[in-house]
Short mmCIF file of C-alpha atoms and ligand atoms in Angstrom, two decimals:
data_model
loop_
_atom_site.label_atom_id
_atom_site.label_comp_id
_atom_site.label_asym_id
_atom_site.label_seq_id
_atom_site.Cartn_x
_atom_site.Cartn_y
_atom_site.Cartn_z
CA UNK A 1 -12.47 15.59 7.62
CA UNK A 2 -11.63 11.91 7.18
CA UNK A 3 -8.23 10.68 8.36
CA UNK A 4 -6.14 8.52 6.04
CA UNK A 5 -2.97 6.55 6.73
CA UNK A 6 -0.68 5.70 3.82
CA UNK A 7 2.08 3.28 4.76
CA UNK A 8 5.23 3.82 2.74
CA UNK A 9 4.20 7.43 2.13
CA UNK A 10 7.90 8.26 1.98
CA UNK A 11 8.25 6.18 -1.22
CA UNK A 12 7.45 6.91 -4.85
CA UNK A 13 3.90 5.55 -5.16
CA UNK A 14 3.03 6.28 -1.53
CA UNK A 15 3.88 9.98 -1.89
CA UNK A 16 1.55 10.31 -4.88
CA UNK A 17 -1.23 8.58 -2.92
CA UNK A 18 -0.72 10.98 -0.01
CA UNK A 19 -0.92 14.00 -2.32
CA UNK A 20 -4.08 12.68 -3.97
CA UNK A 21 -5.88 11.91 -0.68
CA UNK A 22 -4.90 15.31 0.73
CA UNK A 23 -6.22 16.99 -2.43
CA UNK A 24 -9.46 15.06 -1.90
CA UNK A 25 -9.80 16.66 1.54
CA UNK A 26 -8.40 14.01 3.90
CA UNK A 27 -6.06 14.59 6.81
CA UNK A 28 -3.20 12.36 5.71
CA UNK A 29 -0.82 10.50 7.99
CA UNK A 30 2.28 10.18 5.81
CA UNK A 31 4.08 7.10 7.06
CA UNK A 32 7.77 6.35 6.76
CA UNK A 33 10.12 3.76 8.10
CA UNK A 34 13.70 4.91 7.48
CA UNK A 35 12.76 7.84 5.26
CA UNK A 36 11.20 10.17 7.81
CA UNK A 37 12.91 13.17 6.15
CA UNK A 38 11.08 12.45 2.88
CA UNK A 39 7.78 12.12 4.74
CA UNK A 40 8.35 15.44 6.53
CA UNK A 41 9.17 17.20 3.25
CA UNK A 42 5.98 15.82 1.73
CA UNK A 43 3.95 16.93 4.75
CA UNK A 44 5.35 20.45 4.36
CA UNK A 45 4.48 20.48 0.65
CA UNK A 46 0.94 19.25 1.29
CA UNK A 47 0.37 21.82 4.05
CA UNK A 48 1.89 24.61 1.91
CA UNK A 49 -0.69 23.87 -0.78
CA UNK A 50 -3.57 24.08 1.67
CA UNK A 51 -3.85 20.42 2.63
CA UNK A 52 -3.66 18.72 6.00
CA UNK A 53 -1.00 16.12 6.83
CA UNK A 54 1.43 14.90 9.45
CA UNK A 55 4.23 12.36 9.44
CA UNK A 56 4.40 9.10 11.41
CA UNK A 57 7.24 6.58 11.49
CA UNK A 58 7.42 2.91 12.37
CA UNK A 59 8.54 -0.42 11.00
CA UNK A 60 5.35 -2.20 9.90
CA UNK A 61 6.84 -5.56 10.90
CA UNK A 62 7.13 -4.46 14.55
CA UNK A 63 3.65 -4.78 16.10
CA UNK A 64 4.67 -2.91 19.27
CA UNK A 65 6.06 0.03 17.31
CA UNK A 66 2.89 0.12 15.20
CA UNK A 67 0.67 0.17 18.30
CA UNK A 68 2.80 2.79 20.07
CA UNK A 69 2.26 5.23 17.20
CA UNK A 70 -1.30 4.41 16.14
CA UNK A 71 -3.07 3.87 19.47
CA UNK A 72 -2.79 7.50 20.65
CA UNK A 73 -4.12 8.65 17.27
CA UNK A 74 -7.15 6.38 17.14
CA UNK A 75 -8.03 7.15 20.75
CA UNK A 76 -8.84 10.63 19.45
CA UNK A 77 -10.47 9.75 16.11
CA UNK A 78 -10.74 6.74 13.80
CA UNK A 79 -8.52 6.44 10.76
CA UNK A 80 -11.13 5.50 8.16
CA UNK A 81 -8.92 5.21 5.09
CA UNK A 82 -5.93 2.89 5.15
CA UNK A 83 -3.61 2.31 2.23
CA UNK A 84 -1.24 -0.59 2.92
CA UNK A 85 1.41 0.47 0.44
CA UNK A 86 4.70 -0.28 2.25
CA UNK A 87 6.52 -3.07 0.46
CA UNK A 88 9.92 -4.30 -0.56
CA UNK A 89 11.31 -6.72 -3.06
CA UNK A 90 14.53 -8.69 -2.71
CA UNK A 91 14.88 -10.80 -5.81
CA UNK A 92 16.82 -14.02 -6.31
CA UNK A 93 16.38 -17.12 -8.41
CA UNK A 94 14.70 -19.59 -6.06
CA UNK A 95 17.49 -22.16 -5.46
CA UNK A 96 19.76 -19.32 -4.38
CA UNK A 97 17.19 -17.40 -2.35
CA UNK A 98 18.35 -16.94 1.22
CA UNK A 99 15.96 -17.61 4.06
CA UNK A 100 16.23 -13.94 5.17
CA UNK A 101 15.16 -12.78 1.69
CA UNK A 102 12.08 -15.01 1.84
CA UNK A 103 11.08 -14.02 5.38
CA UNK A 104 11.76 -10.28 5.13
CA UNK A 105 9.69 -9.74 1.97
CA UNK A 106 6.77 -11.73 3.43
CA UNK A 107 7.17 -9.96 6.77
CA UNK A 108 6.81 -6.45 5.34
CA UNK A 109 3.86 -7.16 3.03
CA UNK A 110 1.89 -9.78 4.94
CA UNK A 111 2.71 -9.24 8.62
CA UNK A 112 2.83 -5.50 7.96
CA UNK A 113 -0.72 -5.71 6.60
CA UNK A 114 -1.80 -7.61 9.72
CA UNK A 115 -0.12 -5.29 12.22
CA UNK A 116 -1.37 -2.03 10.76
CA UNK A 117 -4.82 -3.11 9.62
CA UNK A 118 -5.75 -4.84 12.85
CA UNK A 119 -4.61 -1.85 14.88
CA UNK A 120 -7.10 0.39 13.04
CA UNK A 121 -9.94 -2.08 12.68
CA UNK A 122 -12.23 -1.64 15.70
CA UNK A 123 -12.54 2.17 15.58
CA UNK A 124 -13.14 1.89 11.82
CA UNK A 125 -15.86 -0.72 12.38
CA UNK A 126 -17.50 1.41 15.09
CA UNK A 127 -17.57 4.37 12.67
CA UNK A 128 -19.39 2.16 10.14
CA UNK A 129 -17.43 3.57 7.21
CA UNK A 130 -14.01 2.60 5.94
CA UNK A 131 -11.75 2.02 2.98
CA UNK A 132 -8.81 -0.39 3.04
CA UNK A 133 -6.67 -0.52 -0.08
CA UNK A 134 -3.76 -2.93 -0.32
CA UNK A 135 -1.02 -2.29 -2.85
CA UNK A 136 -0.29 -5.63 -4.46
CA UNK A 137 1.54 -6.33 -7.72
CA UNK A 138 1.20 -7.88 -11.14
CA UNK A 139 3.78 -10.41 -9.84
CA UNK A 140 1.05 -11.95 -7.68
CA UNK A 141 -1.16 -12.53 -10.73
CA UNK A 142 1.33 -13.68 -13.37
CA UNK A 143 4.32 -14.78 -11.31
CA UNK A 144 7.78 -13.48 -12.15
CA UNK A 145 11.17 -15.14 -12.34
CA UNK A 146 13.31 -14.27 -9.35
CA UNK A 147 10.33 -13.09 -7.32
CA UNK A 148 8.96 -16.24 -5.66
CA UNK A 149 9.07 -14.43 -2.30
CA UNK A 150 7.51 -11.21 -3.63
CA UNK A 151 4.79 -13.05 -5.60
CA UNK A 152 3.95 -15.14 -2.53
CA UNK A 153 3.76 -12.03 -0.34
CA UNK A 154 1.53 -10.10 -2.73
CA UNK A 155 -0.58 -13.19 -3.46
CA UNK A 156 -1.23 -13.56 0.27
CA UNK A 157 -2.23 -9.91 0.37
CA UNK A 158 -4.75 -10.52 -2.45
CA UNK A 159 -6.30 -13.45 -0.58
CA UNK A 160 -6.41 -11.52 2.69
CA UNK A 161 -8.15 -8.70 0.79
CA UNK A 162 -10.94 -11.02 -0.32
CA UNK A 163 -11.52 -12.57 3.11
CA UNK A 164 -11.44 -9.32 5.06
CA UNK A 165 -13.79 -7.73 2.50
CA UNK A 166 -16.38 -10.39 3.33
CA UNK A 167 -15.96 -9.92 7.09
CA UNK A 168 -16.50 -6.16 7.09
CA UNK A 169 -18.80 -5.55 4.11
CA UNK A 170 -21.89 -5.14 6.30
CA UNK A 171 -20.12 -2.39 8.30
CA UNK A 172 -19.72 -0.05 5.34
CA UNK A 173 -16.05 -0.93 4.92
CA UNK A 174 -14.63 -1.88 1.54
CA UNK A 175 -11.36 -3.77 1.11
CA UNK A 176 -9.66 -3.88 -2.27
CA UNK A 177 -6.22 -4.48 -3.71
CA UNK A 178 -4.56 -2.58 -6.52
CA UNK A 179 -2.06 -4.55 -8.60
CA UNK A 180 0.32 -2.24 -10.47
CA UNK A 181 2.52 -3.38 -13.34
CA UNK A 182 5.68 -1.37 -13.99
CA UNK A 183 5.45 2.03 -12.30
CA UNK A 184 8.12 4.69 -12.62
CA UNK A 185 9.76 4.74 -9.16
CA UNK A 186 13.23 3.91 -7.86
CA UNK A 187 11.98 0.39 -7.09
CA UNK A 188 11.71 -0.18 -10.84
CA UNK A 189 14.30 2.05 -12.51
CA UNK A 190 17.01 -0.19 -11.05
CA UNK A 191 15.34 -3.29 -12.57
CA UNK A 192 14.10 -2.36 -16.08
CA UNK A 193 15.48 -0.09 -18.80
CA UNK A 194 13.42 1.63 -21.50
CA UNK A 195 13.88 -1.28 -23.93
CA UNK A 196 12.64 -3.82 -21.37
CA UNK A 197 9.60 -1.66 -20.74
CA UNK A 198 8.85 -1.26 -24.47
CA UNK A 199 9.03 -5.04 -24.87
CA UNK A 200 6.93 -5.92 -21.84
CA UNK A 201 4.24 -3.26 -21.74
CA UNK A 202 1.69 -2.96 -24.59
CA UNK A 203 1.44 0.79 -23.89
CA UNK A 204 5.26 0.99 -24.29
CA UNK A 205 5.78 3.03 -21.16
CA UNK A 206 5.87 2.67 -17.39
CA UNK A 207 2.88 3.89 -15.44
CA UNK A 208 3.23 6.93 -13.21
CA UNK A 209 2.72 7.03 -9.45
CA UNK A 210 -0.03 9.61 -10.05
CA UNK A 211 -1.95 7.14 -12.23
CA UNK A 212 -1.88 4.58 -9.39
CA UNK A 213 -2.84 7.30 -6.91
CA UNK A 214 -5.84 8.32 -9.03
CA UNK A 215 -7.17 4.76 -8.92
CA UNK A 216 -6.61 4.55 -5.17
CA UNK A 217 -8.20 7.96 -4.66
CA UNK A 218 -11.32 6.69 -6.42
CA UNK A 219 -11.41 3.47 -4.37
CA UNK A 220 -11.12 5.59 -1.22
CA UNK A 221 -14.02 7.83 -2.24
CA UNK A 222 -17.69 7.50 -1.32
CA UNK A 223 -18.45 6.83 -5.00
CA UNK A 224 -16.64 3.46 -4.74
CA UNK A 225 -18.96 2.16 -2.02
CA UNK A 226 -20.09 -0.94 -3.94
CA UNK A 227 -16.62 -2.12 -5.00
CA UNK A 228 -15.12 -4.56 -2.52
CA UNK A 229 -13.03 -7.73 -2.46
CA UNK A 230 -11.49 -6.89 -5.83
CA UNK A 231 -7.94 -7.07 -7.16
CA UNK A 232 -7.76 -4.22 -9.67
CA UNK A 233 -4.89 -4.21 -12.15
CA UNK A 234 -3.21 -1.06 -13.44
CA UNK A 235 -0.50 -2.14 -15.87
CA UNK A 236 -0.76 -0.59 -19.36
CA UNK A 237 -2.22 -3.78 -20.79
CA UNK A 238 0.37 -6.31 -19.56
CA UNK A 239 -2.42 -8.79 -18.73
P1 NDP B 301 9.54 2.55 -2.80
O1 NDP B 301 10.73 1.70 -2.57
O2 NDP B 301 9.67 3.91 -3.38
O3 NDP B 301 8.72 2.67 -1.43
C1 NDP B 301 8.59 1.62 -0.54
C2 NDP B 301 8.02 2.16 0.74
O4 NDP B 301 7.84 1.08 1.68
C3 NDP B 301 8.93 3.18 1.41
O5 NDP B 301 8.13 4.27 1.83
C4 NDP B 301 9.49 2.44 2.62
O6 NDP B 301 9.72 3.27 3.75
C5 NDP B 301 8.35 1.49 2.94
N1 NDP B 301 8.83 0.35 3.70
C6 NDP B 301 9.69 -0.59 3.30
N2 NDP B 301 9.94 -1.45 4.32
C7 NDP B 301 9.20 -1.03 5.37
C8 NDP B 301 9.02 -1.48 6.70
N3 NDP B 301 9.64 -2.56 7.17
N4 NDP B 301 8.18 -0.79 7.51
C9 NDP B 301 7.56 0.30 7.06
N5 NDP B 301 7.67 0.79 5.80
C10 NDP B 301 8.50 0.13 4.98
O7 NDP B 301 8.57 1.66 -3.69
P2 NDP B 301 7.31 2.00 -4.59
O8 NDP B 301 6.74 3.31 -4.25
O9 NDP B 301 7.66 1.70 -5.97
O10 NDP B 301 6.32 0.82 -4.10
C11 NDP B 301 5.19 1.03 -3.28
C12 NDP B 301 4.37 -0.25 -3.29
O11 NDP B 301 3.97 -0.55 -4.62
C13 NDP B 301 5.12 -1.47 -2.78
O12 NDP B 301 4.25 -2.26 -2.00
C14 NDP B 301 5.47 -2.22 -4.05
O13 NDP B 301 5.62 -3.59 -3.83
C15 NDP B 301 4.28 -1.90 -4.93
N6 NDP B 301 4.53 -2.03 -6.34
C16 NDP B 301 5.42 -1.22 -6.99
C17 NDP B 301 5.61 -1.34 -8.35
C18 NDP B 301 6.52 -0.46 -9.10
O14 NDP B 301 6.65 -0.67 -10.31
N7 NDP B 301 7.15 0.54 -8.50
C19 NDP B 301 4.91 -2.37 -9.12
C20 NDP B 301 4.01 -3.16 -8.35
C21 NDP B 301 3.82 -2.99 -7.01
P3 NDP B 301 11.12 4.04 4.02
O15 NDP B 301 11.68 4.40 2.69
O16 NDP B 301 10.70 5.23 4.83
O17 NDP B 301 12.00 3.12 4.81
#
């Protein structure tokens, strides 16, 4: 049974990814930061439906906390599927953006990617099979007013995806990014109403977390072995 870690598994999209990977037969580490209760509830639900999961908690920006949790796990077995899904946005028009808003958003997406991915890398390389999927955003591809920090963070993640894919391709490890548009989670319901969505999205609806999870489930599968270094959009036709 392959082990999978989904950062931000306590959130809307992350929970759907955890359910999908568990349904595909993985042992899923459901990660949380502050929302450990949500992760534990999800673990119980997955196990109740015959899957295999456990919860882990750390702040992805804290490299020591990441190592403290992950090192004992990978001493026993490699985590071969990693979904870097944890992310935040903290929007402001650029002249008024506070330094903390800039640094925090970059810290979670970019330094979080570094801390977690590097911690899992060597055992994954030794196993000669791996899947790394980074959850990016349409904001990295089109830009978005008020999201200079978020676009920069997700754009960096896209570039890191392409470079790491080239480094590890010969070891049977693929590295891809998924760039969602508007997906129906609490991150978005506070930002867009139904009219906004109808105006912005050619399909006239938000995507669902399950639709993102289905794409990620495929990228994590053995059938996706020849797809690497790609930024794959899922956005109802926005671009
Ligand atoms: P949620 O707010 O529901 O989930 C965010 C997750 O990130 C939570 O599980 C949260 O953990 C975790 N997280 C935040 N900060 C940290 C941290 N410092 N350390 C560890 N974990 C952290 O958002 P979504 O499910 O909507 O978003 C998931 C991903 O998808 C994000 O990367 C987001 O940028 C991206 N995305 C979302 C879109 C959307 O429309 N919803 C569109 C495009 C991209 P906890 O709650 O436990 O603290």
